[in-house]
Coordinates of C-alpha atoms in Angstrom, one line a residue:
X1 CA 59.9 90.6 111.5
X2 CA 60.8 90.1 115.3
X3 CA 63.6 92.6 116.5
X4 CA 65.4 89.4 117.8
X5 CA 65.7 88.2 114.5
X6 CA 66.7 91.4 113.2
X7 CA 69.3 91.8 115.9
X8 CA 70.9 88.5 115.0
X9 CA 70.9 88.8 111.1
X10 CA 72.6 92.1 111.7
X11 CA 75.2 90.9 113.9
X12 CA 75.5 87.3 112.3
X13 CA 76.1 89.5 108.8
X14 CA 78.7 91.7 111.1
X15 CA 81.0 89.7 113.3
X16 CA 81.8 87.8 110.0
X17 CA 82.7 90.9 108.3
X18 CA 84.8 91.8 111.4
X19 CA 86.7 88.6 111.7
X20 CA 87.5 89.0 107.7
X21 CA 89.2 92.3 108.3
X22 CA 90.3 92.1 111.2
X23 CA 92.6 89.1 109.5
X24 CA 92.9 91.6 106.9
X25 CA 94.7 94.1 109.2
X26 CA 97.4 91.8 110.9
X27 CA 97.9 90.6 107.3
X28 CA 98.9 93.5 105.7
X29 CA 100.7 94.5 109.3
X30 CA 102.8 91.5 109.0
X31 CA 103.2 91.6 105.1
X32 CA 104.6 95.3 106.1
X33 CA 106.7 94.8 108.8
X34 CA 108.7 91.3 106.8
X35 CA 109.1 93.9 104.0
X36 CA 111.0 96.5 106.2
X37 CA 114.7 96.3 106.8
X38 CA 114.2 97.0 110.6
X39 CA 113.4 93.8 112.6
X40 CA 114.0 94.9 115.9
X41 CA 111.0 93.7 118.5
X42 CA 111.0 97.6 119.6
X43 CA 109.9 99.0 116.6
X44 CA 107.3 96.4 115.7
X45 CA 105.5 96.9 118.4
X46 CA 105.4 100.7 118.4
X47 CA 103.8 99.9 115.0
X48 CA 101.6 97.1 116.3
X49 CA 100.6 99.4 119.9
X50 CA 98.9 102.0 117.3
X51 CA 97.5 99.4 115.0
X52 CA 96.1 97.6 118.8
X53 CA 95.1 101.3 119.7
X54 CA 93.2 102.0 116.1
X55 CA 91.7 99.1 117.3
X56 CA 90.7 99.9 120.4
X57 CA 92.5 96.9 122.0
X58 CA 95.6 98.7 123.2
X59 CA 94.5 98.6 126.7
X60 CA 93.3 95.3 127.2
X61 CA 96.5 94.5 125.2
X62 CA 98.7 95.6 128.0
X63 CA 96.6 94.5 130.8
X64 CA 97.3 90.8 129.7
X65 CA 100.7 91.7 130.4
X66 CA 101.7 89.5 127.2
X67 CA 104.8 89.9 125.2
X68 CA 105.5 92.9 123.2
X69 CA 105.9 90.6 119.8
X70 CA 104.6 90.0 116.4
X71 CA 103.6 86.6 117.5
X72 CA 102.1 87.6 120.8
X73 CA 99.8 90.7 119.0
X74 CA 98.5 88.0 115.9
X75 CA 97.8 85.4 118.8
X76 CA 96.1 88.4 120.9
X77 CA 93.9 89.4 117.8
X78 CA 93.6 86.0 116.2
X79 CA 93.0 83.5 118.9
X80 CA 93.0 84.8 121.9
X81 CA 89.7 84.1 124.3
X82 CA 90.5 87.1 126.4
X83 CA 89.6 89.3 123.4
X84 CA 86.2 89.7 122.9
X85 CA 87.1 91.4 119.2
X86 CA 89.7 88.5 118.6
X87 CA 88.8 86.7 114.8
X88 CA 87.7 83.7 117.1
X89 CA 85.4 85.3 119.3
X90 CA 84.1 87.1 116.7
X91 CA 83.1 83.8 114.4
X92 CA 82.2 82.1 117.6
X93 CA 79.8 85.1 118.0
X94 CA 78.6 84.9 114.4
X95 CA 78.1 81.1 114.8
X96 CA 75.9 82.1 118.3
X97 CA 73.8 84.3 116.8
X98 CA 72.7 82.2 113.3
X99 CA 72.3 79.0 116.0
X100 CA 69.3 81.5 117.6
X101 CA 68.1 81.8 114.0
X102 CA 68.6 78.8 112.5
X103 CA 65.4 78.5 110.9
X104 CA 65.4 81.7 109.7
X105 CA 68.5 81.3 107.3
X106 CA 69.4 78.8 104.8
X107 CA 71.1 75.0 105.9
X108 CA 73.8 76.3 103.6
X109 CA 75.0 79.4 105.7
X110 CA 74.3 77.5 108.9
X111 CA 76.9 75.0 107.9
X112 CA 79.5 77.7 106.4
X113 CA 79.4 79.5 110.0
X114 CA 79.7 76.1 111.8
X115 CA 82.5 74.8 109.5
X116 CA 84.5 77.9 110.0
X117 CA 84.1 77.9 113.6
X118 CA 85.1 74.2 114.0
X119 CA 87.9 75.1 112.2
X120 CA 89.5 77.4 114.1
X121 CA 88.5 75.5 117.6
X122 CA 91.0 72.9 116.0
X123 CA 93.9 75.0 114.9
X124 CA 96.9 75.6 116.5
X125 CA 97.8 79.1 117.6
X126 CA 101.3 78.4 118.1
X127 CA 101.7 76.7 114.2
X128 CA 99.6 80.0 113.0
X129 CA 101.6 82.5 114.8
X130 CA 105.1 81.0 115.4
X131 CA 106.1 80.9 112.2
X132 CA 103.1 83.4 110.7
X133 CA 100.9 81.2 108.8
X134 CA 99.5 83.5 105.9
X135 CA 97.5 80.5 104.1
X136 CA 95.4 81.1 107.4
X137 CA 94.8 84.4 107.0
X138 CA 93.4 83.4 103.3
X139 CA 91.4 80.7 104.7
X140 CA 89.7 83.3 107.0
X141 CA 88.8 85.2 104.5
X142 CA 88.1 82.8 102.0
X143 CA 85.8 81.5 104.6
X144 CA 84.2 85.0 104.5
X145 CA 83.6 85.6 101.1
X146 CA 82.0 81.8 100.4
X147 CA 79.5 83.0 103.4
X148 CA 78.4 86.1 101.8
X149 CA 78.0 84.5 98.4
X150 CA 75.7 82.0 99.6
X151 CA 73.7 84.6 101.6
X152 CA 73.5 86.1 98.2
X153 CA 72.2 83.0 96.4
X154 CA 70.1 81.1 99.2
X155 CA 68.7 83.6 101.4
X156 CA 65.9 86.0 100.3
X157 CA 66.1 89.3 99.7
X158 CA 63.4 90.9 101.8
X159 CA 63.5 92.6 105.2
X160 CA 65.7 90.4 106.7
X161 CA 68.3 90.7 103.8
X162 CA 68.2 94.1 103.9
X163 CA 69.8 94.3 107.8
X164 CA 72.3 91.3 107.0
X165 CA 73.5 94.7 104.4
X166 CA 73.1 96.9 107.1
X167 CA 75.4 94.6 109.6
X168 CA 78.2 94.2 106.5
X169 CA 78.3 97.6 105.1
X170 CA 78.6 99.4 108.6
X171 CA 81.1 96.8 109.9
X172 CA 83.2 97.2 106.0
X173 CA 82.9 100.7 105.5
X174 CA 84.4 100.8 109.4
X175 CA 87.1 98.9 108.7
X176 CA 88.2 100.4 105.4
X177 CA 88.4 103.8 107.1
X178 CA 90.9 101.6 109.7
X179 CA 93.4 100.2 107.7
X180 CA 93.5 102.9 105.7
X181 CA 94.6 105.2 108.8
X182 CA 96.7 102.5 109.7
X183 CA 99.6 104.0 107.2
X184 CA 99.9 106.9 109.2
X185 CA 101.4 104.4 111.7
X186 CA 103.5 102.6 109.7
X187 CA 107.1 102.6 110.4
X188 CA 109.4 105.1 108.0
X189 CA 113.1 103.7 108.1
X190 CA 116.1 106.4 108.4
X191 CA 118.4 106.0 105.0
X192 CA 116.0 104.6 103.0
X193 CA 114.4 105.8 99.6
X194 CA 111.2 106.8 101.4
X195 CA 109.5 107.0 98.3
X196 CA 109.8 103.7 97.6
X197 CA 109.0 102.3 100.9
X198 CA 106.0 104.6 101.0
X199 CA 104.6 102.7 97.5
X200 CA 105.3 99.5 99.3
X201 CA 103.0 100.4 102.3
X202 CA 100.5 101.7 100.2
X203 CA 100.7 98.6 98.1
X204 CA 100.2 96.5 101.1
X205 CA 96.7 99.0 102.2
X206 CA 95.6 98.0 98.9
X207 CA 96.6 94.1 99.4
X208 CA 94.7 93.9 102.8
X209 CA 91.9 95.3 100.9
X210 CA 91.6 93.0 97.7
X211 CA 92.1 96.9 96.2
X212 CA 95.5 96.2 94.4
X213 CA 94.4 95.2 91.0
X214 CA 91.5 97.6 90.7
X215 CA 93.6 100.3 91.6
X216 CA 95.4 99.7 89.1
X217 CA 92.7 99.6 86.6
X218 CA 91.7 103.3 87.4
X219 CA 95.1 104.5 87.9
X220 CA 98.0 103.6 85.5
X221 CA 100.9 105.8 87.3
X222 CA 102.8 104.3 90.5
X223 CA 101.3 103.7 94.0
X224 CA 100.7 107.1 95.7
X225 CA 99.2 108.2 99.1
X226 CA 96.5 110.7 97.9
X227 CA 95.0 108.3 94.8
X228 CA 94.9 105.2 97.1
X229 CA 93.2 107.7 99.7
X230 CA 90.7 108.7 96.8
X231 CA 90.3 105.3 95.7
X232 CA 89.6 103.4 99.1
X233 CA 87.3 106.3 99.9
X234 CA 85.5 107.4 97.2
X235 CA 85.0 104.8 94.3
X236 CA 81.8 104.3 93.5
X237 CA 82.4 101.2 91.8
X238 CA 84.7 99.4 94.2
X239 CA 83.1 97.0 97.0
X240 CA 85.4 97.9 99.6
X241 CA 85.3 101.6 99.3
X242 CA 84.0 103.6 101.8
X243 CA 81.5 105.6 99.5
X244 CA 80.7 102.2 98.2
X245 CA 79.5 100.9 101.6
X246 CA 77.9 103.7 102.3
X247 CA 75.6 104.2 99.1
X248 CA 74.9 100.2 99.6
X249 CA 74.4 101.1 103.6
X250 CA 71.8 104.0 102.5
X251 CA 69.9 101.4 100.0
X252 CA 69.2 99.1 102.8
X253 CA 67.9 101.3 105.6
X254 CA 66.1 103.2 103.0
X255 CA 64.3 99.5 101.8
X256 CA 63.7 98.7 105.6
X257 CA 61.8 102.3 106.4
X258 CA 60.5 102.6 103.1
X259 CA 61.3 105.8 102.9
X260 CA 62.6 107.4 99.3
X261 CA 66.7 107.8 99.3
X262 CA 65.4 111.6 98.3
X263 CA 64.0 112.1 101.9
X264 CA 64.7 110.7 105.5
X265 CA 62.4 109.7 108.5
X266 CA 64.8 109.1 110.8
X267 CA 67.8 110.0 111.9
X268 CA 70.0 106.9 111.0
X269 CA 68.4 108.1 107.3
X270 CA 69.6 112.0 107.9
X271 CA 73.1 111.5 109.3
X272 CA 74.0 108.8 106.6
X273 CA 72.8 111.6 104.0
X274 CA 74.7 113.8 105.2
X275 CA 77.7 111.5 105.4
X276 CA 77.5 110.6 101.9
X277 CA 77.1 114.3 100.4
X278 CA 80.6 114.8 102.5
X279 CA 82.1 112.5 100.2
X280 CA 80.6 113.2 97.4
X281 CA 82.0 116.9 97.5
X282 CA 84.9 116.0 98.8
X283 CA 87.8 117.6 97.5
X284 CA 91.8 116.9 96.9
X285 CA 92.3 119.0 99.9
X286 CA 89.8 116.9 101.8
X287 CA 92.0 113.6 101.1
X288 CA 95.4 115.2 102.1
X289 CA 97.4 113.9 105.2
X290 CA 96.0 115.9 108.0
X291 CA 92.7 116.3 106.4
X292 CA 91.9 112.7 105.9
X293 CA 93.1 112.0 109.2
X294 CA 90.0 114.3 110.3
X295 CA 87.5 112.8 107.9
X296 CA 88.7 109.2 108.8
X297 CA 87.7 109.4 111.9
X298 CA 84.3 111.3 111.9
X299 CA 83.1 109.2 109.5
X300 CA 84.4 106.2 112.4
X301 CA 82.5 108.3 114.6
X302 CA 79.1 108.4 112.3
X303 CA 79.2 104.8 111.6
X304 CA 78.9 104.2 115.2
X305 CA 76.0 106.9 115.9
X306 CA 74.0 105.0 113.0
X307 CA 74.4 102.1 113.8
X308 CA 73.5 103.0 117.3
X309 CA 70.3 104.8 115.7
X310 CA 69.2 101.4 113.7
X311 CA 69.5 99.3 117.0
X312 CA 67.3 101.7 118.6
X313 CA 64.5 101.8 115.8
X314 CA 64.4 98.1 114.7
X315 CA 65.7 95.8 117.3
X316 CA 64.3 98.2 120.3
X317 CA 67.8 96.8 122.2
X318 CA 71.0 98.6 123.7
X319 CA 73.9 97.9 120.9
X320 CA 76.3 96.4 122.6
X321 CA 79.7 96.6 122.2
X322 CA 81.6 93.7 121.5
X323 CA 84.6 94.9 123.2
X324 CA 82.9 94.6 126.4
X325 CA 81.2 90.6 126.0
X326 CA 82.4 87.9 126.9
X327 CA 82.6 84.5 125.0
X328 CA 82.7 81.0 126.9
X329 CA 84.8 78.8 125.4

């Protein structure tokens, strides 16, 4: 296979997944903040600058000298050109890369990526924003789940299969780790029953993550920090989970190399072992505030350095950064 069609499967398979939670994000952000009693513009936004800063849009955020509003940050992260990680650059990045490929993939995913692109060229920031449009936010997403089922019905699975699961899983199990260390952010209101405001907003994690019901499949009791920590991390059943993606993750680089799981041959192979043995001894102590905190972000940090690591051995390219491109409108 040719590393640019590698390269383009990969990121084709990724931005989607990115536009999907990034939506995700602002939806539960904006599902928590309607719930709280506090309104005032100050407070949402110190809730939105760390979600921006989990993000790592918090300074190009400021920059743009926009307003410090719910409305301004979903436009910011939803439409906004200046972006590059906005849900629209993102899609129109998707869109670029399966044009490059076009007869490499099926007619059917072509015309998913173009329909959901042309869609959002012709909606209205202002309608979606102003008055929060959530049937938006499902359409996004609905968008992104018809897309991955008809990758899963119309494309083979071969090589080239196997690094659209590399792009997803990276780009999911990222993301999972983020919203779930989005709570930590998440306002607290004085004179409140804290415990009940803390189910809500770990009800609302689970929401952003389609987690809600299978929660409660595993777990009867009420909504607690420390089993929706174990759940979104280490569920080995759950597509969204974090030991989930990365089990699924190990399976594709494994098929590309041809390497058994049992061994490694590179080091994309070894630090993704390793990654996974972390979770799979992980302990309750492990998924504790501070603790998780910790493991949140090194595994943030490892997802990166693999992904970094695949780039180098397949598509024989610098990973870019998507933070740092630029789309042309």
């Amino acid at each position: 296979m040719l590393c640019r069609v590698a390269d383009s499967l990969f990121w084709m398979s990724r931005y989607i997944e990115r536009a999907e939670n990034t939506v995700r994000l602002v939806d539960v952000t904006l599902q928590t903040l309607l719930e709280s009693e506090s309104q005032d513009p100050e407070t949402s936004y110190i809730h939105w600058s760390a979600i921006l800063a989990s993000l790592g849009d918090l300074e190009l955020f400021e920059s743009l000298d926009l307003p410090q509003t719910s409305q301004s940050v979903t436009e910011f992260l939803s439409f906004n050109r200046e972006n590059p990680s906005s849900v629209f650059n993102c899609i129109a990045h998707a869109r670029e890369n399966a044009r490059m490929i076009r007869d490499q993939i099926s007619s059917e995913m072509w015309e998913t990526i173009n329909r959901l692109y042309l869609y959002l060229k012709k909606t209205d920031p202002n309608e979606v924003c102003g008055d929060i449009d959530f049937e938006f936010f499902e359409t996004i997403k609905q968008y992104s789940l018809l897309f991955q089922g008809i990758t899963e019905t119309t494309f083979p699975h071969k090589l080239g299969y196997e690094f659209i699961s590399c792009g997803l899983y990276i780009e999911r199990a990222d993301k999972t780790c983020r919203i779930l260390d989005a709570k930590r952010y998440m306002p607290m209101p004085e004179n409140e029953d804290q415990a009940a405001v803390g189910a809500a907003q770990w009800s609302a994690i689970l929401k952003g993550c389609s987690a809600f019901d299978a929660y409660h499949q595993e777990f009867v009791d009420e909504v607690r920090g420390p089993s929706v920590r174990a759940f979104l991390m280490l569920s080995r059943e759950f597509p969204r989970s974090v030991l989930y993606c990365l089990r699924r993750l190990q399976g594709a680089i494994h098929a590309i190399s041809g390497c058994p799981i049992t061994h490694f041959q590179n080091e994309a192979e070894r630090r993704l072992g390793m990654l996974i043995s972390r979770l799979n001894y992980a302990t309750a102590a492990d998924l504790e505030r501070s603790s998780a905190k910790r493991l949140l972000s090194d595994i943030e940090d490892e997802l990166a350095a693999i992904a970094i690591e695949i780039s180098d051995l397949y598509m024989f390219s610098e990973i870019v950064d998507p933070a740092l491109e630029v789309v042309e409108s």
